[in-house]
GROMACS .gro file of C-alpha atoms in nm:
model
  441
    1UNK     CA    1  13.061  -5.936  -6.627
    2UNK     CA    2  13.486  -5.918  -6.533
    3UNK     CA    3  13.683  -6.198  -6.665
    4UNK     CA    4  13.926  -6.314  -6.542
    5UNK     CA    5  14.205  -6.609  -6.681
    6UNK     CA    6  14.584  -6.676  -6.547
    7UNK     CA    7  14.776  -6.944  -6.610
    8UNK     CA    8  15.133  -7.073  -6.652
    9UNK     CA    9  15.262  -6.916  -6.353
   10UNK     CA   10  15.576  -7.076  -6.191
   11UNK     CA   11  15.740  -7.109  -5.954
   12UNK     CA   12  16.082  -7.221  -5.829
   13UNK     CA   13  16.141  -7.236  -5.419
   14UNK     CA   14  16.418  -7.389  -5.227
   15UNK     CA   15  16.361  -7.521  -4.912
   16UNK     CA   16  16.485  -7.565  -4.574
   17UNK     CA   17  16.752  -7.794  -4.542
   18UNK     CA   18  16.564  -7.920  -4.263
   19UNK     CA   19  16.308  -8.059  -4.510
   20UNK     CA   20  16.537  -8.299  -4.689
   21UNK     CA   21  16.662  -8.406  -4.386
   22UNK     CA   22  16.274  -8.528  -4.297
   23UNK     CA   23  16.061  -8.800  -4.428
   24UNK     CA   24  15.796  -8.765  -4.623
   25UNK     CA   25  15.492  -8.675  -4.440
   26UNK     CA   26  15.330  -8.981  -4.277
   27UNK     CA   27  15.199  -9.046  -4.010
   28UNK     CA   28  15.387  -8.740  -3.889
   29UNK     CA   29  15.061  -8.566  -4.093
   30UNK     CA   30  14.834  -8.667  -3.812
   31UNK     CA   31  14.962  -8.435  -3.617
   32UNK     CA   32  15.063  -8.718  -3.343
   33UNK     CA   33  15.432  -8.514  -3.357
   34UNK     CA   34  15.434  -8.255  -3.135
   35UNK     CA   35  15.797  -8.190  -3.263
   36UNK     CA   36  15.618  -8.141  -3.611
   37UNK     CA   37  15.421  -7.871  -3.751
   38UNK     CA   38  15.153  -7.925  -3.992
   39UNK     CA   39  14.992  -7.639  -4.220
   40UNK     CA   40  14.669  -7.691  -4.384
   41UNK     CA   41  14.825  -7.373  -4.647
   42UNK     CA   42  14.768  -7.596  -4.961
   43UNK     CA   43  14.459  -7.684  -4.861
   44UNK     CA   44  14.551  -8.012  -4.798
   45UNK     CA   45  14.797  -8.140  -4.407
   46UNK     CA   46  15.149  -8.090  -4.494
   47UNK     CA   47  15.420  -7.998  -4.290
   48UNK     CA   48  15.477  -7.699  -4.244
   49UNK     CA   49  15.898  -7.787  -4.386
   50UNK     CA   50  15.754  -7.879  -4.703
   51UNK     CA   51  15.520  -7.626  -4.781
   52UNK     CA   52  15.685  -7.388  -5.028
   53UNK     CA   53  15.589  -7.064  -5.021
   54UNK     CA   54  15.566  -6.767  -4.726
   55UNK     CA   55  15.329  -6.921  -4.373
   56UNK     CA   56  15.329  -6.808  -4.093
   57UNK     CA   57  15.228  -7.081  -3.828
   58UNK     CA   58  15.083  -6.954  -3.459
   59UNK     CA   59  14.948  -7.264  -3.250
   60UNK     CA   60  14.719  -7.290  -2.990
   61UNK     CA   61  15.040  -7.350  -2.729
   62UNK     CA   62  15.158  -6.989  -2.906
   63UNK     CA   63  14.861  -6.780  -2.887
   64UNK     CA   64  14.815  -6.860  -2.513
   65UNK     CA   65  15.228  -6.756  -2.419
   66UNK     CA   66  15.134  -6.462  -2.690
   67UNK     CA   67  14.851  -6.326  -2.496
   68UNK     CA   68  14.674  -6.308  -2.854
   69UNK     CA   69  14.260  -6.269  -2.791
   70UNK     CA   70  14.186  -6.175  -3.023
   71UNK     CA   71  14.253  -6.139  -3.456
   72UNK     CA   72  14.422  -5.799  -3.442
   73UNK     CA   73  14.663  -5.900  -3.165
   74UNK     CA   74  14.806  -6.155  -3.457
   75UNK     CA   75  15.071  -5.911  -3.537
   76UNK     CA   76  15.247  -5.982  -3.174
   77UNK     CA   77  15.336  -6.297  -3.359
   78UNK     CA   78  15.393  -6.234  -3.759
   79UNK     CA   79  15.495  -5.865  -3.736
   80UNK     CA   80  15.526  -5.813  -4.170
   81UNK     CA   81  15.061  -5.799  -4.047
   82UNK     CA   82  14.927  -5.503  -3.939
   83UNK     CA   83  14.515  -5.461  -3.891
   84UNK     CA   84  14.518  -5.083  -4.071
   85UNK     CA   85  14.218  -4.773  -3.996
   86UNK     CA   86  14.000  -4.771  -3.745
   87UNK     CA   87  13.727  -4.890  -3.482
   88UNK     CA   88  13.496  -4.985  -3.609
   89UNK     CA   89  13.707  -5.113  -3.880
   90UNK     CA   90  13.985  -5.297  -3.949
   91UNK     CA   91  14.161  -5.384  -4.345
   92UNK     CA   92  14.402  -5.619  -4.246
   93UNK     CA   93  14.792  -5.545  -4.409
   94UNK     CA   94  15.032  -5.766  -4.470
   95UNK     CA   95  15.408  -5.700  -4.616
   96UNK     CA   96  15.283  -5.340  -4.633
   97UNK     CA   97  15.010  -5.412  -4.910
   98UNK     CA   98  14.650  -5.391  -4.822
   99UNK     CA   99  14.451  -5.100  -4.861
  100UNK     CA  100  14.224  -4.866  -4.566
  101UNK     CA  101  13.873  -4.795  -4.850
  102UNK     CA  102  13.595  -4.885  -4.687
  103UNK     CA  103  13.242  -5.000  -4.732
  104UNK     CA  104  12.958  -5.266  -4.838
  105UNK     CA  105  13.115  -5.475  -5.123
  106UNK     CA  106  13.450  -5.364  -5.096
  107UNK     CA  107  13.662  -5.643  -5.016
  108UNK     CA  108  14.032  -5.690  -4.873
  109UNK     CA  109  14.400  -5.708  -5.056
  110UNK     CA  110  14.433  -5.959  -4.766
  111UNK     CA  111  14.164  -6.238  -4.729
  112UNK     CA  112  14.032  -6.364  -4.382
  113UNK     CA  113  13.867  -6.712  -4.340
  114UNK     CA  114  13.730  -6.915  -4.059
  115UNK     CA  115  13.745  -7.302  -4.133
  116UNK     CA  116  13.791  -7.251  -4.505
  117UNK     CA  117  13.479  -6.994  -4.491
  118UNK     CA  118  13.564  -6.607  -4.608
  119UNK     CA  119  13.470  -6.293  -4.452
  120UNK     CA  120  13.367  -6.057  -4.650
  121UNK     CA  121  13.279  -5.818  -4.370
  122UNK     CA  122  13.537  -5.595  -4.237
  123UNK     CA  123  13.317  -5.469  -3.909
  124UNK     CA  124  13.322  -5.815  -3.815
  125UNK     CA  125  13.729  -5.856  -3.784
  126UNK     CA  126  13.705  -5.808  -3.376
  127UNK     CA  127  13.625  -6.106  -3.315
  128UNK     CA  128  13.782  -6.335  -3.026
  129UNK     CA  129  13.968  -6.640  -3.030
  130UNK     CA  130  13.843  -6.908  -2.793
  131UNK     CA  131  13.874  -7.254  -2.920
  132UNK     CA  132  14.115  -7.232  -3.197
  133UNK     CA  133  14.343  -7.486  -3.287
  134UNK     CA  134  14.605  -7.348  -3.522
  135UNK     CA  135  14.593  -6.964  -3.753
  136UNK     CA  136  14.845  -6.971  -4.102
  137UNK     CA  137  14.921  -6.650  -4.208
  138UNK     CA  138  15.025  -6.715  -4.635
  139UNK     CA  139  15.180  -6.385  -4.750
  140UNK     CA  140  15.175  -6.322  -5.188
  141UNK     CA  141  14.876  -6.346  -5.436
  142UNK     CA  142  14.651  -6.648  -5.274
  143UNK     CA  143  14.413  -6.716  -5.631
  144UNK     CA  144  14.593  -7.000  -5.679
  145UNK     CA  145  14.449  -7.217  -5.407
  146UNK     CA  146  14.117  -7.018  -5.260
  147UNK     CA  147  13.791  -6.934  -5.404
  148UNK     CA  148  13.833  -6.477  -5.364
  149UNK     CA  149  14.162  -6.423  -5.482
  150UNK     CA  150  14.332  -6.214  -5.291
  151UNK     CA  151  14.663  -5.982  -5.328
  152UNK     CA  152  14.809  -5.904  -5.069
  153UNK     CA  153  14.799  -6.315  -4.857
  154UNK     CA  154  14.527  -6.438  -4.625
  155UNK     CA  155  14.486  -6.535  -4.283
  156UNK     CA  156  14.366  -6.901  -4.225
  157UNK     CA  157  14.169  -6.951  -3.849
  158UNK     CA  158  14.100  -7.308  -3.774
  159UNK     CA  159  13.916  -7.425  -3.444
  160UNK     CA  160  13.940  -7.757  -3.296
  161UNK     CA  161  13.751  -8.037  -3.441
  162UNK     CA  162  13.455  -8.190  -3.165
  163UNK     CA  163  13.688  -8.460  -2.938
  164UNK     CA  164  13.586  -8.847  -2.898
  165UNK     CA  165  13.735  -8.770  -2.583
  166UNK     CA  166  13.617  -8.551  -2.243
  167UNK     CA  167  13.756  -8.211  -2.259
  168UNK     CA  168  13.728  -7.941  -2.138
  169UNK     CA  169  13.855  -7.607  -2.017
  170UNK     CA  170  13.795  -7.314  -1.839
  171UNK     CA  171  13.942  -6.925  -1.784
  172UNK     CA  172  13.828  -6.644  -1.586
  173UNK     CA  173  14.044  -6.298  -1.549
  174UNK     CA  174  13.949  -6.014  -1.374
  175UNK     CA  175  14.206  -5.655  -1.471
  176UNK     CA  176  14.153  -5.310  -1.376
  177UNK     CA  177  13.894  -5.047  -1.488
  178UNK     CA  178  13.642  -5.349  -1.378
  179UNK     CA  179  13.722  -5.576  -1.715
  180UNK     CA  180  13.612  -5.942  -1.640
  181UNK     CA  181  13.728  -6.222  -1.929
  182UNK     CA  182  13.592  -6.563  -1.916
  183UNK     CA  183  13.594  -6.818  -2.198
  184UNK     CA  184  13.529  -7.188  -2.196
  185UNK     CA  185  13.506  -7.485  -2.423
  186UNK     CA  186  13.388  -7.893  -2.384
  187UNK     CA  187  13.382  -8.117  -2.598
  188UNK     CA  188  13.318  -8.491  -2.558
  189UNK     CA  189  13.142  -8.781  -2.750
  190UNK     CA  190  12.734  -8.797  -2.772
  191UNK     CA  191  12.794  -9.176  -2.943
  192UNK     CA  192  13.092  -9.420  -3.109
  193UNK     CA  193  12.979  -9.170  -3.446
  194UNK     CA  194  12.901  -8.825  -3.312
  195UNK     CA  195  13.125  -8.601  -3.114
  196UNK     CA  196  13.007  -8.202  -2.966
  197UNK     CA  197  13.187  -7.859  -2.806
  198UNK     CA  198  13.023  -7.601  -2.695
  199UNK     CA  199  13.335  -7.313  -2.674
  200UNK     CA  200  13.177  -6.977  -2.521
  201UNK     CA  201  13.379  -6.651  -2.428
  202UNK     CA  202  13.160  -6.312  -2.222
  203UNK     CA  203  13.410  -6.000  -2.149
  204UNK     CA  204  13.248  -5.688  -1.949
  205UNK     CA  205  13.433  -5.402  -1.872
  206UNK     CA  206  13.430  -5.027  -1.747
  207UNK     CA  207  13.668  -4.870  -1.973
  208UNK     CA  208  13.943  -4.636  -1.893
  209UNK     CA  209  13.768  -4.275  -1.982
  210UNK     CA  210  13.598  -4.038  -1.738
  211UNK     CA  211  13.361  -3.741  -1.856
  212UNK     CA  212  13.389  -3.492  -1.665
  213UNK     CA  213  13.079  -3.363  -1.769
  214UNK     CA  214  12.891  -3.573  -1.621
  215UNK     CA  215  13.088  -3.775  -1.361
  216UNK     CA  216  13.089  -4.110  -1.633
  217UNK     CA  217  13.324  -4.372  -1.641
  218UNK     CA  218  13.215  -4.638  -1.838
  219UNK     CA  219  13.098  -4.461  -2.148
  220UNK     CA  220  13.396  -4.629  -2.306
  221UNK     CA  221  13.268  -4.971  -2.153
  222UNK     CA  222  13.314  -5.353  -2.294
  223UNK     CA  223  13.049  -5.557  -2.351
  224UNK     CA  224  13.104  -5.887  -2.576
  225UNK     CA  225  13.023  -6.225  -2.609
  226UNK     CA  226  13.005  -6.485  -2.863
  227UNK     CA  227  12.903  -6.871  -2.866
  228UNK     CA  228  12.986  -7.127  -3.022
  229UNK     CA  229  12.821  -7.537  -3.077
  230UNK     CA  230  13.021  -7.728  -3.323
  231UNK     CA  231  12.928  -8.125  -3.352
  232UNK     CA  232  13.092  -8.410  -3.578
  233UNK     CA  233  12.977  -8.708  -3.721
  234UNK     CA  234  13.200  -8.899  -3.933
  235UNK     CA  235  13.276  -9.289  -4.009
  236UNK     CA  236  13.610  -9.331  -3.871
  237UNK     CA  237  13.667  -9.442  -4.196
  238UNK     CA  238  13.674  -9.138  -4.516
  239UNK     CA  239  13.385  -8.923  -4.466
  240UNK     CA  240  13.329  -8.696  -4.170
  241UNK     CA  241  13.043  -8.337  -4.108
  242UNK     CA  242  13.082  -8.155  -3.885
  243UNK     CA  243  12.760  -7.800  -3.873
  244UNK     CA  244  12.904  -7.517  -3.639
  245UNK     CA  245  12.644  -7.238  -3.602
  246UNK     CA  246  12.808  -6.908  -3.421
  247UNK     CA  247  12.618  -6.592  -3.249
  248UNK     CA  248  12.848  -6.320  -3.163
  249UNK     CA  249  12.763  -6.000  -2.990
  250UNK     CA  250  13.030  -5.677  -2.961
  251UNK     CA  251  12.877  -5.338  -2.755
  252UNK     CA  252  13.264  -5.161  -2.717
  253UNK     CA  253  13.344  -4.796  -2.729
  254UNK     CA  254  13.705  -4.797  -2.682
  255UNK     CA  255  13.905  -4.580  -2.945
  256UNK     CA  256  13.611  -4.389  -2.944
  257UNK     CA  257  13.571  -4.179  -2.673
  258UNK     CA  258  13.727  -3.821  -2.791
  259UNK     CA  259  13.948  -3.577  -2.622
  260UNK     CA  260  14.027  -3.213  -2.732
  261UNK     CA  261  14.321  -3.186  -2.865
  262UNK     CA  262  14.539  -2.888  -2.628
  263UNK     CA  263  14.594  -2.740  -3.017
  264UNK     CA  264  14.223  -2.648  -3.078
  265UNK     CA  265  14.127  -2.544  -2.732
  266UNK     CA  266  13.897  -2.288  -2.919
  267UNK     CA  267  13.649  -2.468  -2.702
  268UNK     CA  268  13.820  -2.408  -2.375
  269UNK     CA  269  13.921  -2.003  -2.470
  270UNK     CA  270  13.533  -1.998  -2.443
  271UNK     CA  271  13.561  -2.185  -2.063
  272UNK     CA  272  13.366  -2.432  -2.304
  273UNK     CA  273  13.464  -2.757  -2.087
  274UNK     CA  274  13.669  -3.010  -2.300
  275UNK     CA  275  13.863  -3.320  -2.232
  276UNK     CA  276  14.278  -3.273  -2.245
  277UNK     CA  277  14.365  -3.616  -2.111
  278UNK     CA  278  14.373  -3.902  -2.283
  279UNK     CA  279  14.148  -4.056  -1.988
  280UNK     CA  280  13.901  -3.721  -1.967
  281UNK     CA  281  13.626  -3.631  -2.211
  282UNK     CA  282  13.323  -3.376  -2.197
  283UNK     CA  283  13.061  -3.584  -2.461
  284UNK     CA  284  12.717  -3.540  -2.480
  285UNK     CA  285  12.657  -3.783  -2.700
  286UNK     CA  286  12.787  -4.163  -2.621
  287UNK     CA  287  12.996  -4.355  -2.847
  288UNK     CA  288  12.818  -4.655  -2.940
  289UNK     CA  289  12.946  -4.967  -3.161
  290UNK     CA  290  12.742  -5.254  -3.108
  291UNK     CA  291  12.764  -5.550  -3.426
  292UNK     CA  292  12.569  -5.883  -3.370
  293UNK     CA  293  12.672  -6.132  -3.591
  294UNK     CA  294  12.506  -6.540  -3.648
  295UNK     CA  295  12.668  -6.809  -3.914
  296UNK     CA  296  12.546  -7.122  -3.939
  297UNK     CA  297  12.911  -7.366  -4.166
  298UNK     CA  298  12.846  -7.756  -4.262
  299UNK     CA  299  13.195  -7.849  -4.347
  300UNK     CA  300  13.227  -8.198  -4.537
  301UNK     CA  301  13.499  -8.457  -4.639
  302UNK     CA  302  13.537  -8.771  -4.858
  303UNK     CA  303  13.862  -8.964  -4.862
  304UNK     CA  304  13.794  -9.097  -5.175
  305UNK     CA  305  14.125  -9.367  -5.141
  306UNK     CA  306  14.428  -9.309  -5.001
  307UNK     CA  307  14.566  -9.018  -5.291
  308UNK     CA  308  14.277  -8.867  -5.367
  309UNK     CA  309  13.985  -8.674  -5.112
  310UNK     CA  310  13.718  -8.415  -5.168
  311UNK     CA  311  13.576  -8.111  -4.911
  312UNK     CA  312  13.255  -7.934  -4.994
  313UNK     CA  313  13.259  -7.614  -4.746
  314UNK     CA  314  12.883  -7.451  -4.677
  315UNK     CA  315  12.888  -7.141  -4.512
  316UNK     CA  316  12.644  -6.842  -4.484
  317UNK     CA  317  12.692  -6.533  -4.229
  318UNK     CA  318  12.486  -6.223  -4.106
  319UNK     CA  319  12.590  -5.962  -3.958
  320UNK     CA  320  12.481  -5.642  -3.803
  321UNK     CA  321  12.606  -5.296  -3.712
  322UNK     CA  322  12.543  -4.962  -3.562
  323UNK     CA  323  12.821  -4.703  -3.531
  324UNK     CA  324  12.820  -4.405  -3.370
  325UNK     CA  325  13.000  -4.128  -3.251
  326UNK     CA  326  13.073  -3.741  -3.118
  327UNK     CA  327  13.169  -3.476  -3.332
  328UNK     CA  328  13.267  -3.171  -3.182
  329UNK     CA  329  13.397  -3.316  -2.845
  330UNK     CA  330  13.225  -3.038  -2.623
  331UNK     CA  331  12.917  -3.123  -2.486
  332UNK     CA  332  12.720  -2.890  -2.661
  333UNK     CA  333  12.509  -3.035  -2.965
  334UNK     CA  334  12.708  -2.969  -3.211
  335UNK     CA  335  12.765  -3.289  -3.416
  336UNK     CA  336  12.778  -3.548  -3.386
  337UNK     CA  337  12.849  -3.869  -3.700
  338UNK     CA  338  12.622  -4.268  -3.662
  339UNK     CA  339  12.627  -4.560  -3.979
  340UNK     CA  340  12.413  -4.901  -3.993
  341UNK     CA  341  12.600  -5.129  -4.189
  342UNK     CA  342  12.396  -5.467  -4.295
  343UNK     CA  343  12.577  -5.759  -4.479
  344UNK     CA  344  12.499  -6.074  -4.548
  345UNK     CA  345  12.756  -6.388  -4.759
  346UNK     CA  346  12.668  -6.693  -4.924
  347UNK     CA  347  12.970  -6.907  -5.055
  348UNK     CA  348  12.930  -7.283  -5.222
  349UNK     CA  349  13.320  -7.420  -5.229
  350UNK     CA  350  13.411  -7.794  -5.353
  351UNK     CA  351  13.787  -7.845  -5.357
  352UNK     CA  352  13.995  -8.176  -5.471
  353UNK     CA  353  14.303  -8.244  -5.346
  354UNK     CA  354  14.540  -8.536  -5.412
  355UNK     CA  355  14.959  -8.712  -5.495
  356UNK     CA  356  15.058  -8.904  -5.708
  357UNK     CA  357  15.449  -8.961  -5.573
  358UNK     CA  358  15.631  -8.613  -5.616
  359UNK     CA  359  15.312  -8.451  -5.723
  360UNK     CA  360  15.064  -8.269  -5.560
  361UNK     CA  361  14.821  -8.055  -5.675
  362UNK     CA  362  14.465  -7.921  -5.598
  363UNK     CA  363  14.159  -7.795  -5.735
  364UNK     CA  364  13.907  -7.603  -5.679
  365UNK     CA  365  13.507  -7.415  -5.785
  366UNK     CA  366  13.366  -7.145  -5.523
  367UNK     CA  367  13.040  -6.971  -5.592
  368UNK     CA  368  12.982  -6.668  -5.398
  369UNK     CA  369  12.717  -6.410  -5.332
  370UNK     CA  370  12.698  -6.086  -5.079
  371UNK     CA  371  12.455  -5.856  -4.984
  372UNK     CA  372  12.629  -5.548  -4.798
  373UNK     CA  373  12.351  -5.235  -4.723
  374UNK     CA  374  12.485  -4.905  -4.567
  375UNK     CA  375  12.113  -4.790  -4.549
  376UNK     CA  376  12.218  -4.438  -4.396
  377UNK     CA  377  12.529  -4.359  -4.326
  378UNK     CA  378  12.473  -3.939  -4.150
  379UNK     CA  379  12.613  -3.700  -3.951
  380UNK     CA  380  12.374  -3.520  -3.721
  381UNK     CA  381  12.411  -3.145  -3.655
  382UNK     CA  382  12.200  -2.997  -3.296
  383UNK     CA  383  11.846  -3.116  -3.435
  384UNK     CA  384  11.889  -3.211  -3.782
  385UNK     CA  385  12.003  -3.511  -3.930
  386UNK     CA  386  12.173  -3.521  -4.254
  387UNK     CA  387  12.219  -3.850  -4.434
  388UNK     CA  388  12.552  -3.841  -4.600
  389UNK     CA  389  12.496  -4.174  -4.798
  390UNK     CA  390  12.318  -4.484  -4.862
  391UNK     CA  391  12.443  -4.768  -5.048
  392UNK     CA  392  12.342  -5.125  -5.083
  393UNK     CA  393  12.617  -5.365  -5.329
  394UNK     CA  394  12.490  -5.716  -5.452
  395UNK     CA  395  12.772  -5.924  -5.585
  396UNK     CA  396  12.827  -6.286  -5.781
  397UNK     CA  397  13.101  -6.416  -5.855
  398UNK     CA  398  13.171  -6.763  -6.014
  399UNK     CA  399  13.552  -6.903  -5.968
  400UNK     CA  400  13.771  -7.206  -6.049
  401UNK     CA  401  14.133  -7.230  -5.955
  402UNK     CA  402  14.449  -7.522  -5.988
  403UNK     CA  403  14.741  -7.536  -5.794
  404UNK     CA  404  15.011  -7.790  -5.870
  405UNK     CA  405  15.332  -7.906  -5.678
  406UNK     CA  406  15.628  -8.129  -5.835
  407UNK     CA  407  15.917  -8.210  -5.639
  408UNK     CA  408  16.214  -8.193  -5.886
  409UNK     CA  409  16.519  -8.256  -5.712
  410UNK     CA  410  16.525  -8.348  -5.278
  411UNK     CA  411  16.436  -7.896  -5.118
  412UNK     CA  412  16.370  -7.854  -5.498
  413UNK     CA  413  16.000  -7.733  -5.496
  414UNK     CA  414  15.838  -7.606  -5.864
  415UNK     CA  415  15.461  -7.487  -5.799
  416UNK     CA  416  15.238  -7.385  -6.128
  417UNK     CA  417  14.850  -7.313  -6.101
  418UNK     CA  418  14.555  -7.144  -6.285
  419UNK     CA  419  14.260  -6.911  -6.262
  420UNK     CA  420  13.955  -6.806  -6.401
  421UNK     CA  421  13.708  -6.609  -6.250
  422UNK     CA  422  13.338  -6.370  -6.329
  423UNK     CA  423  13.239  -6.189  -6.124
  424UNK     CA  424  12.966  -5.900  -6.131
  425UNK     CA  425  12.887  -5.584  -5.882
  426UNK     CA  426  12.542  -5.380  -5.862
  427UNK     CA  427  12.593  -5.108  -5.675
  428UNK     CA  428  12.293  -4.830  -5.585
  429UNK     CA  429  12.446  -4.539  -5.448
  430UNK     CA  430  12.296  -4.175  -5.272
  431UNK     CA  431  12.585  -3.940  -5.247
  432UNK     CA  432  12.389  -3.636  -5.087
  433UNK     CA  433  12.046  -3.693  -5.135
  434UNK     CA  434  12.149  -3.825  -5.568
  435UNK     CA  435  12.158  -4.121  -5.675
  436UNK     CA  436  12.409  -4.287  -5.875
  437UNK     CA  437  12.289  -4.628  -5.991
  438UNK     CA  438  12.616  -4.817  -6.140
  439UNK     CA  439  12.682  -5.226  -6.281
  440UNK     CA  440  13.101  -5.342  -6.286
  441UNK     CA  441  13.091  -5.656  -6.446
   0.00000   0.00000   0.00000
């Protein structure tokens, strides 16, 4: 059993001088003032200038202005953020802290959250952002603020709540290579206490490659679809409940189509056709990368009084991926690679936050369960398939965390936090036909 106890972390932080010139969060914390940036990096609504940690906040307007269409595009707005790896899996790296280790049961050094729900599957990082209110990038360890520990930082994606005023938008785009993109969002009241929203995203394109053997120009095409219904119940006083369903379908071979390098032009010397440009391929195995995801989230918020709030985040997500790509770059039946991944995650988190004068605090407990499977990752040589790895990893984790910030004087903050967690991973792995059961506690 892995038990981790972290106590006594004390941080002295000085906020920018402008923070002292502004009032404490009051009406601004509601987000009504367009000149005030509100963030929830410390699990409560605060002005960005009052937050004593390193945070980048990207608003909905910034996302549109900088043409950030998916989470992988966030590096356009945050230079210290990169997504390392290759299709179909990407791992976020923040300020150089990250890992390219991939597989069932592997957690990233930089955690990604959607509406408070932790994304455990790095194969699902390429999702679109059709209805995002803001994205916050937190730098550095975040174990005292979130249920899942992250040594490199965290990416918080927050979607817009359903509105009690009728609203909507539609965006259509056509690009080269027969690329069509459509995204839309509609929201409005169903009754005086219930509002609903619906976001939809669709993208289709042929890709930029041409197969010089078959003449096909859509081998590396893309098809993406997502739909996200959302319903909000509230008494307009101190209680609200938000229910979200999410379905994602992503089939894209962009980046998988392989061209042969002139430095290793063995096939060319033998008269076998190979692609010699980035836009040319000669593959006989179509590159394929298809993922499907379904998720259900329940977010509850109860304002116990003017200074204390209790939040509950419940979520379940199921992702499935099939991946294949050419291994010999030619029309010959020599080698190709394929893999199947299945990932199921459930989490429950309770967070209590409050303030008293110059003291702000947050405390929470989190339960996390993940079942990751890679039942068949292997290669095909001619007509013979060899399974290189078959793996199942089950994770159970419980964590308790707390964080306290005291504004000792205007612009000077003292922060202390602690965390206790226990985690158990059980892995059943077969490598090259040999079973290797392992258990990590």
